[in-house]
């Protein structure tokens, strides 16, 4: 990996690499993940799941399972004392299915036993009688009048229209294309797990690997029918998330079990169960038309996007919002006409995954732009550069003026200028498409280069209220930072520490700073998602530190030092940070103050393709990413490289295949997460143009690496092979047969 | 925390005596219990298990000196075996290199990678591994967070430093 060094700031902590507080324990194996937690006398839970994607539940017979020695109790929908239907945005999902099941793997019962193995065995002994219902699997058919109705209000989760500017026809040149993206799984390594224990006051404490403690808390409280204050959620060690832990999986089942048995209850999912249990990236169909002048000036973009939302809404409402708002990319258009829809089907639930709708949109707009570049015979990089948004322009969809931190041209030019790899395809077996299997001597290998640009907003947007609390406590032991910001691996604990150091050390001198455990007792932080947590937490901790300093007599501190000045007191600084509020866009034009700020990124992919075998070796990925101001350059590189790996996975090998509503490959044997051998050389360039809205000018960095890496790889494979390739992941068959896609997808009328 | 509190151990299982990171331990295991589960049930929690299907390498340990996926090894076959986990295999130079190259995010894969890196370096002996070769050596372990670059760079750097120091292999 080679790295272009960003400009370093003069400040003591922000912009400088620090050792992460959690890193040594993670290396030595001493770090406690949620599935390492234990409690005296604990019981174990196992979930009974539906094998059917759509069926009526006729009867549930738990007698045989209950008769097994060591089985304590079995919970079903009848045991849920509060709301039986939950959901963190749209309440449509049963805690336990009753009446009917709508996807394979839907929870029906929770078996509590004295060991995990016994609980699993007993779960197999629960017999459920089903009467199968017609299965709706094709999202294109979901809104047909004769489609099975999956929810009382119909099969449409949300339709969003963004339509303004000039008419979308009559340009000198028009190109059109329809594109598809597959169902990607977050495939975090630490399986879902948690431990709940009853509290003496009638409440419950749930230790859980999650992305949002408070969303879990309110849903647990609603289902239990108790006050939110009686539900304490504590963050257990999280083994990766990427959006896959925004929804409740075992949280409510555990809390209920702990309250009903009066004992601690733990569960850990197995990998197949993990695949079935959490929502995935929405499969998408993206139909596009782009109009332009002969000189390459973009005129309009027309897009019709349909997402397969699966059986329940999860985050489909905001995901289709994001897909629609970023369907025009970071380009100047006179006219946009975009309709985004997310629909219910009996497929696995779709929800949040890194990029959150903008990944799919990016594949659509960038692939269509390449058609235009070919039609006009203009270099694809030059076409993008010429039409890139500049500071002060209006964002093409929302119509918002973009501020000074919009280095779109910079990321394009700098990425394109990064060095290319050696020109001739190497013939070392490790470097061959297909690897070491002696599949080819290289005679069919062609090289291709592809380029793509991505954009997404940070923070929630579309009017969702947003704030973040932090407390900074100074005592004789030093400083403790208290926050509910969840460490999912992204390094937020290191950020909290650095911000406190940055703010406090100039006044207090060197001081021990530690970050307390994240829990609902530590105020509200919102989710670790949407590239928001670094921004939000940095804002809150900075303000809390300033509140603390205002409470200190700094003259005394500077005379005698912080230890003497504090003696045995505890002084707390507290703050709530609120970014600029947003609003929902206009229902017909889509215009409005929808987002606070944006991140921009460019990727260039170089691939070797064996056009006779359809095998691909990604040789190099180069990226320039707009990071506002780099808080921890090393951790940012980690986010970028990991995000590219996931983008490569979506381009080439990652897809949860589903047939008739049944997952075909819910295991790491068949769901192919990229390995070290799949990864190319990666060149990373950080572009720093401070974001005036954000603390320290920083930007979120987690999502952009997954936006344009996928379309850049697809473009490179098209360039190498000449195959039209309309769908990711790309199969070897698609390349060899020179088809748009070997998948049997229906192309709708556009 | 006693073993009973972990409660996944099989009370009427077969007794298996083995060495774990230099300590004599006796495990009570059912026929289907994997070495991974047996270790974790006995409180050796440093080794993680992401798939329990032999696909991810997070459960890697050395069994009588050979790297195995502990999730695939029946614990009943491990009588008198010598098992080494990350706990005794984590060398300071590897740890420092992983820190320096930002090779750790969520950390769930890390203990397995420490074992795999140590194994790669021992297998290579005095032969300098190329970047491509190190990618292949570490390809049995999945990491979902880091994109592997930090892990591979750290492993290569440790190898170079050890060879330069004339150590060749450590521990
Ligand atoms: S847990 Fe053993 S290989 Fe995945
Ligand atoms: S650091 Fe998360 S899986 Fe490797």
PDB file of N, CA, C and O in Angstrom, chain A residues 377-423:
ATOM      1  N   UNK A 377     -17.526   9.338 -27.490  1.00  0.00           N
ATOM      2  CA  UNK A 377     -16.094   9.155 -27.663  1.00  0.00           C
ATOM      3  C   UNK A 377     -15.290  10.179 -26.854  1.00  0.00           C
ATOM      4  O   UNK A 377     -14.360  10.818 -27.349  1.00  0.00           O
ATOM      5  N   UNK A 378     -15.706  10.347 -25.616  1.00  0.00           N
ATOM      6  CA  UNK A 378     -14.982  11.216 -24.683  1.00  0.00           C
ATOM      7  C   UNK A 378     -14.401  10.315 -23.590  1.00  0.00           C
ATOM      8  O   UNK A 378     -15.046   9.346 -23.176  1.00  0.00           O
ATOM      9  N   UNK A 379     -13.206  10.621 -23.128  1.00  0.00           N
ATOM     10  CA  UNK A 379     -12.597   9.867 -22.045  1.00  0.00           C
ATOM     11  C   UNK A 379     -13.519   9.908 -20.810  1.00  0.00           C
ATOM     12  O   UNK A 379     -13.990  10.985 -20.432  1.00  0.00           O
ATOM     13  N   UNK A 380     -13.799   8.744 -20.209  1.00  0.00           N
ATOM     14  CA  UNK A 380     -14.732   8.715 -19.069  1.00  0.00           C
ATOM     15  C   UNK A 380     -14.309   9.636 -17.914  1.00  0.00           C
ATOM     16  O   UNK A 380     -15.164  10.210 -17.244  1.00  0.00           O
ATOM     17  N   UNK A 381     -13.020   9.767 -17.686  1.00  0.00           N
ATOM     18  CA  UNK A 381     -12.564  10.647 -16.603  1.00  0.00           C
ATOM     19  C   UNK A 381     -12.855  12.104 -16.980  1.00  0.00           C
ATOM     20  O   UNK A 381     -13.344  12.893 -16.159  1.00  0.00           O
ATOM     21  N   UNK A 382     -12.589  12.445 -18.218  1.00  0.00           N
ATOM     22  CA  UNK A 382     -12.795  13.814 -18.683  1.00  0.00           C
ATOM     23  C   UNK A 382     -14.287  14.179 -18.660  1.00  0.00           C
ATOM     24  O   UNK A 382     -14.668  15.287 -18.267  1.00  0.00           O
ATOM     25  N   UNK A 383     -15.139  13.229 -19.025  1.00  0.00           N
ATOM     26  CA  UNK A 383     -16.588  13.480 -18.994  1.00  0.00           C
ATOM     27  C   UNK A 383     -17.032  13.829 -17.572  1.00  0.00           C
ATOM     28  O   UNK A 383     -17.807  14.761 -17.355  1.00  0.00           O
ATOM     29  N   UNK A 384     -16.508  13.099 -16.610  1.00  0.00           N
ATOM     30  CA  UNK A 384     -16.878  13.354 -15.214  1.00  0.00           C
ATOM     31  C   UNK A 384     -16.297  14.683 -14.735  1.00  0.00           C
ATOM     32  O   UNK A 384     -16.968  15.465 -14.062  1.00  0.00           O
ATOM     33  N   UNK A 385     -15.048  14.930 -15.080  1.00  0.00           N
ATOM     34  CA  UNK A 385     -14.394  16.166 -14.643  1.00  0.00           C
ATOM     35  C   UNK A 385     -15.155  17.386 -15.155  1.00  0.00           C
ATOM     36  O   UNK A 385     -15.401  18.342 -14.439  1.00  0.00           O
ATOM     37  N   UNK A 386     -15.553  17.301 -16.415  1.00  0.00           N
ATOM     38  CA  UNK A 386     -16.220  18.434 -17.045  1.00  0.00           C
ATOM     39  C   UNK A 386     -17.560  18.774 -16.393  1.00  0.00           C
ATOM     40  O   UNK A 386     -17.986  19.908 -16.386  1.00  0.00           O
ATOM     41  N   UNK A 387     -18.218  17.760 -15.869  1.00  0.00           N
ATOM     42  CA  UNK A 387     -19.561  17.976 -15.326  1.00  0.00           C
ATOM     43  C   UNK A 387     -19.617  17.965 -13.797  1.00  0.00           C
ATOM     44  O   UNK A 387     -20.695  18.015 -13.211  1.00  0.00           O
ATOM     45  N   UNK A 388     -18.465  17.891 -13.164  1.00  0.00           N
ATOM     46  CA  UNK A 388     -18.428  17.749 -11.706  1.00  0.00           C
ATOM     47  C   UNK A 388     -18.992  18.993 -11.023  1.00  0.00           C
ATOM     48  O   UNK A 388     -18.793  20.121 -11.472  1.00  0.00           O
ATOM     49  N   UNK A 389     -19.701  18.752  -9.915  1.00  0.00           N
ATOM     50  CA  UNK A 389     -20.177  19.856  -9.069  1.00  0.00           C
ATOM     51  C   UNK A 389     -18.989  20.651  -8.562  1.00  0.00           C
ATOM     52  O   UNK A 389     -17.937  20.076  -8.245  1.00  0.00           O
ATOM     53  N   UNK A 390     -19.211  21.944  -8.445  1.00  0.00           N
ATOM     54  CA  UNK A 390     -18.198  22.814  -7.844  1.00  0.00           C
ATOM     55  C   UNK A 390     -18.821  23.495  -6.633  1.00  0.00           C
ATOM     56  O   UNK A 390     -20.043  23.635  -6.566  1.00  0.00           O
ATOM     57  N   UNK A 391     -17.984  23.968  -5.697  1.00  0.00           N
ATOM     58  CA  UNK A 391     -18.534  24.704  -4.552  1.00  0.00           C
ATOM     59  C   UNK A 391     -19.431  25.839  -5.044  1.00  0.00           C
ATOM     60  O   UNK A 391     -19.081  26.546  -5.981  1.00  0.00           O
ATOM     61  N   UNK A 392     -20.586  25.976  -4.409  1.00  0.00           N
ATOM     62  CA  UNK A 392     -21.520  27.024  -4.812  1.00  0.00           C
ATOM     63  C   UNK A 392     -22.567  26.553  -5.807  1.00  0.00           C
ATOM     64  O   UNK A 392     -23.583  27.222  -6.018  1.00  0.00           O
ATOM     65  N   UNK A 393     -22.347  25.386  -6.425  1.00  0.00           N
ATOM     66  CA  UNK A 393     -23.367  24.825  -7.321  1.00  0.00           C
ATOM     67  C   UNK A 393     -24.537  24.300  -6.495  1.00  0.00           C
ATOM     68  O   UNK A 393     -24.417  24.076  -5.299  1.00  0.00           O
ATOM     69  N   UNK A 394     -25.651  24.044  -7.200  1.00  0.00           N
ATOM     70  CA  UNK A 394     -26.778  23.388  -6.541  1.00  0.00           C
ATOM     71  C   UNK A 394     -26.637  21.879  -6.667  1.00  0.00           C
ATOM     72  O   UNK A 394     -26.337  21.369  -7.750  1.00  0.00           O
ATOM     73  N   UNK A 395     -26.884  21.183  -5.556  1.00  0.00           N
ATOM     74  CA  UNK A 395     -26.856  19.725  -5.628  1.00  0.00           C
ATOM     75  C   UNK A 395     -27.975  19.285  -6.573  1.00  0.00           C
ATOM     76  O   UNK A 395     -29.095  19.787  -6.492  1.00  0.00           O
ATOM     77  N   UNK A 396     -27.683  18.353  -7.498  1.00  0.00           N
ATOM     78  CA  UNK A 396     -28.632  18.121  -8.589  1.00  0.00           C
ATOM     79  C   UNK A 396     -30.026  17.671  -8.140  1.00  0.00           C
ATOM     80  O   UNK A 396     -31.009  17.997  -8.797  1.00  0.00           O
ATOM     81  N   UNK A 397     -30.122  16.944  -7.044  1.00  0.00           N
ATOM     82  CA  UNK A 397     -31.435  16.424  -6.643  1.00  0.00           C
ATOM     83  C   UNK A 397     -32.129  17.326  -5.631  1.00  0.00           C
ATOM     84  O   UNK A 397     -33.247  17.780  -5.854  1.00  0.00           O
ATOM     85  N   UNK A 398     -31.458  17.625  -4.536  1.00  0.00           N
ATOM     86  CA  UNK A 398     -32.105  18.410  -3.480  1.00  0.00           C
ATOM     87  C   UNK A 398     -32.148  19.893  -3.825  1.00  0.00           C
ATOM     88  O   UNK A 398     -32.938  20.644  -3.253  1.00  0.00           O
ATOM     89  N   UNK A 399     -31.295  20.323  -4.733  1.00  0.00           N
ATOM     90  CA  UNK A 399     -31.222  21.744  -5.064  1.00  0.00           C
ATOM     91  C   UNK A 399     -30.495  22.574  -4.025  1.00  0.00           C
ATOM     92  O   UNK A 399     -30.444  23.802  -4.122  1.00  0.00           O
ATOM     93  N   UNK A 400     -29.910  21.918  -3.034  1.00  0.00           N
ATOM     94  CA  UNK A 400     -29.169  22.671  -2.017  1.00  0.00           C
ATOM     95  C   UNK A 400     -27.863  23.210  -2.601  1.00  0.00           C
ATOM     96  O   UNK A 400     -27.247  22.556  -3.459  1.00  0.00           O
ATOM     97  N   UNK A 401     -27.450  24.374  -2.100  1.00  0.00           N
ATOM     98  CA  UNK A 401     -26.147  24.903  -2.502  1.00  0.00           C
ATOM     99  C   UNK A 401     -25.070  24.105  -1.768  1.00  0.00           C
ATOM    100  O   UNK A 401     -25.126  23.956  -0.547  1.00  0.00           O
ATOM    101  N   UNK A 402     -24.114  23.575  -2.511  1.00  0.00           N
ATOM    102  CA  UNK A 402     -23.029  22.872  -1.821  1.00  0.00           C
ATOM    103  C   UNK A 402     -21.985  23.887  -1.372  1.00  0.00           C
ATOM    104  O   UNK A 402     -21.688  24.844  -2.077  1.00  0.00           O
ATOM    105  N   UNK A 403     -21.494  23.662  -0.176  1.00  0.00           N
ATOM    106  CA  UNK A 403     -20.565  24.605   0.440  1.00  0.00           C
ATOM    107  C   UNK A 403     -19.163  24.480  -0.134  1.00  0.00           C
ATOM    108  O   UNK A 403     -18.950  23.834  -1.167  1.00  0.00           O
ATOM    109  N   UNK A 404     -18.206  25.098   0.562  1.00  0.00           N
ATOM    110  CA  UNK A 404     -16.827  25.108   0.052  1.00  0.00           C
ATOM    111  C   UNK A 404     -16.139  23.742   0.081  1.00  0.00           C
ATOM    112  O   UNK A 404     -15.185  23.527  -0.659  1.00  0.00           O
ATOM    113  N   UNK A 405     -16.639  22.824   0.926  1.00  0.00           N
ATOM    114  CA  UNK A 405     -15.977  21.526   0.989  1.00  0.00           C
ATOM    115  C   UNK A 405     -16.624  20.572  -0.010  1.00  0.00           C
ATOM    116  O   UNK A 405     -17.358  19.660   0.356  1.00  0.00           O
ATOM    117  N   UNK A 406     -16.364  20.825  -1.280  1.00  0.00           N
ATOM    118  CA  UNK A 406     -16.910  19.983  -2.352  1.00  0.00           C
ATOM    119  C   UNK A 406     -15.824  19.735  -3.389  1.00  0.00           C
ATOM    120  O   UNK A 406     -15.919  20.163  -4.539  1.00  0.00           O
ATOM    121  N   UNK A 407     -14.768  19.039  -2.980  1.00  0.00           N
ATOM    122  CA  UNK A 407     -13.622  18.870  -3.885  1.00  0.00           C
ATOM    123  C   UNK A 407     -13.830  17.735  -4.889  1.00  0.00           C
ATOM    124  O   UNK A 407     -13.056  16.785  -4.927  1.00  0.00           O
ATOM    125  N   UNK A 408     -14.893  17.843  -5.683  1.00  0.00           N
ATOM    126  CA  UNK A 408     -15.192  16.766  -6.627  1.00  0.00           C
ATOM    127  C   UNK A 408     -14.125  16.711  -7.720  1.00  0.00           C
ATOM    128  O   UNK A 408     -13.594  15.648  -8.052  1.00  0.00           O
ATOM    129  N   UNK A 409     -13.814  17.896  -8.268  1.00  0.00           N
ATOM    130  CA  UNK A 409     -12.794  17.917  -9.320  1.00  0.00           C
ATOM    131  C   UNK A 409     -11.450  17.432  -8.763  1.00  0.00           C
ATOM    132  O   UNK A 409     -10.735  16.661  -9.419  1.00  0.00           O
ATOM    133  N   UNK A 410     -11.151  17.825  -7.529  1.00  0.00           N
ATOM    134  CA  UNK A 410      -9.885  17.392  -6.928  1.00  0.00           C
ATOM    135  C   UNK A 410      -9.825  15.868  -6.805  1.00  0.00           C
ATOM    136  O   UNK A 410      -8.810  15.257  -7.141  1.00  0.00           O
ATOM    137  N   UNK A 411     -10.895  15.249  -6.293  1.00  0.00           N
ATOM    138  CA  UNK A 411     -10.804  13.787  -6.128  1.00  0.00           C
ATOM    139  C   UNK A 411     -10.679  13.114  -7.496  1.00  0.00           C
ATOM    140  O   UNK A 411      -9.950  12.123  -7.644  1.00  0.00           O
ATOM    141  N   UNK A 412     -11.354  13.668  -8.506  1.00  0.00           N
ATOM    142  CA  UNK A 412     -11.257  13.068  -9.844  1.00  0.00           C
ATOM    143  C   UNK A 412      -9.834  13.206 -10.384  1.00  0.00           C
ATOM    144  O   UNK A 412      -9.204  12.232 -10.812  1.00  0.00           O
ATOM    145  N   UNK A 413      -9.330  14.421 -10.346  1.00  0.00           N
ATOM    146  CA  UNK A 413      -8.007  14.659 -10.947  1.00  0.00           C
ATOM    147  C   UNK A 413      -6.906  13.944 -10.174  1.00  0.00           C
ATOM    148  O   UNK A 413      -5.999  13.351 -10.759  1.00  0.00           O
ATOM    149  N   UNK A 414      -7.005  13.997  -8.848  1.00  0.00           N
ATOM    150  CA  UNK A 414      -5.935  13.370  -8.057  1.00  0.00           C
ATOM    151  C   UNK A 414      -5.963  11.854  -8.162  1.00  0.00           C
ATOM    152  O   UNK A 414      -4.915  11.207  -8.198  1.00  0.00           O
ATOM    153  N   UNK A 415      -7.156  11.300  -8.213  1.00  0.00           N
ATOM    154  CA  UNK A 415      -7.242   9.839  -8.356  1.00  0.00           C
ATOM    155  C   UNK A 415      -6.688   9.415  -9.718  1.00  0.00           C
ATOM    156  O   UNK A 415      -5.913   8.457  -9.809  1.00  0.00           O
ATOM    157  N   UNK A 416      -7.094  10.164 -10.753  1.00  0.00           N
ATOM    158  CA  UNK A 416      -6.639   9.801 -12.111  1.00  0.00           C
ATOM    159  C   UNK A 416      -5.126   9.931 -12.242  1.00  0.00           C
ATOM    160  O   UNK A 416      -4.510   9.265 -13.083  1.00  0.00           O
ATOM    161  N   UNK A 417      -4.521  10.782 -11.411  1.00  0.00           N
ATOM    162  CA  UNK A 417      -3.076  11.018 -11.516  1.00  0.00           C
ATOM    163  C   UNK A 417      -2.253  10.037 -10.685  1.00  0.00           C
ATOM    164  O   UNK A 417      -1.022  10.035 -10.774  1.00  0.00           O
ATOM    165  N   UNK A 418      -2.896   9.214  -9.875  1.00  0.00           N
ATOM    166  CA  UNK A 418      -2.126   8.239  -9.082  1.00  0.00           C
ATOM    167  C   UNK A 418      -1.459   7.248 -10.031  1.00  0.00           C
ATOM    168  O   UNK A 418      -1.988   6.939 -11.095  1.00  0.00           O
ATOM    169  N   UNK A 419      -0.271   6.758  -9.660  1.00  0.00           N
ATOM    170  CA  UNK A 419       0.486   5.918 -10.601  1.00  0.00           C
ATOM    171  C   UNK A 419      -0.250   4.623 -10.966  1.00  0.00           C
ATOM    172  O   UNK A 419      -0.890   4.004 -10.111  1.00  0.00           O
ATOM    173  N   UNK A 420      -0.130   4.239 -12.219  1.00  0.00           N
ATOM    174  CA  UNK A 420      -0.714   2.977 -12.690  1.00  0.00           C
ATOM    175  C   UNK A 420       0.259   1.839 -12.432  1.00  0.00           C
ATOM    176  O   UNK A 420       1.463   2.066 -12.302  1.00  0.00           O
ATOM    177  N   UNK A 421      -0.242   0.615 -12.368  1.00  0.00           N
ATOM    178  CA  UNK A 421       0.680  -0.523 -12.183  1.00  0.00           C
ATOM    179  C   UNK A 421       1.456  -0.813 -13.464  1.00  0.00           C
ATOM    180  O   UNK A 421       1.156  -0.258 -14.520  1.00  0.00           O
ATOM    181  N   UNK A 422       2.420  -1.685 -13.369  1.00  0.00           N
ATOM    182  CA  UNK A 422       3.180  -2.151 -14.538  1.00  0.00           C
ATOM    183  C   UNK A 422       2.210  -2.526 -15.656  1.00  0.00           C
ATOM    184  O   UNK A 422       1.229  -3.218 -15.408  1.00  0.00           O
ATOM    185  N   UNK A 423       2.483  -2.090 -16.873  1.00  0.00           N
ATOM    186  CA  UNK A 423       1.487  -2.251 -17.936  1.00  0.00           C
ATOM    187  C   UNK A 423       1.170  -3.686 -18.343  1.00  0.00           C
ATOM    188  O   UNK A 423       0.030  -4.007 -18.600  1.00  0.00           O
TER     189      UNK A 423
END
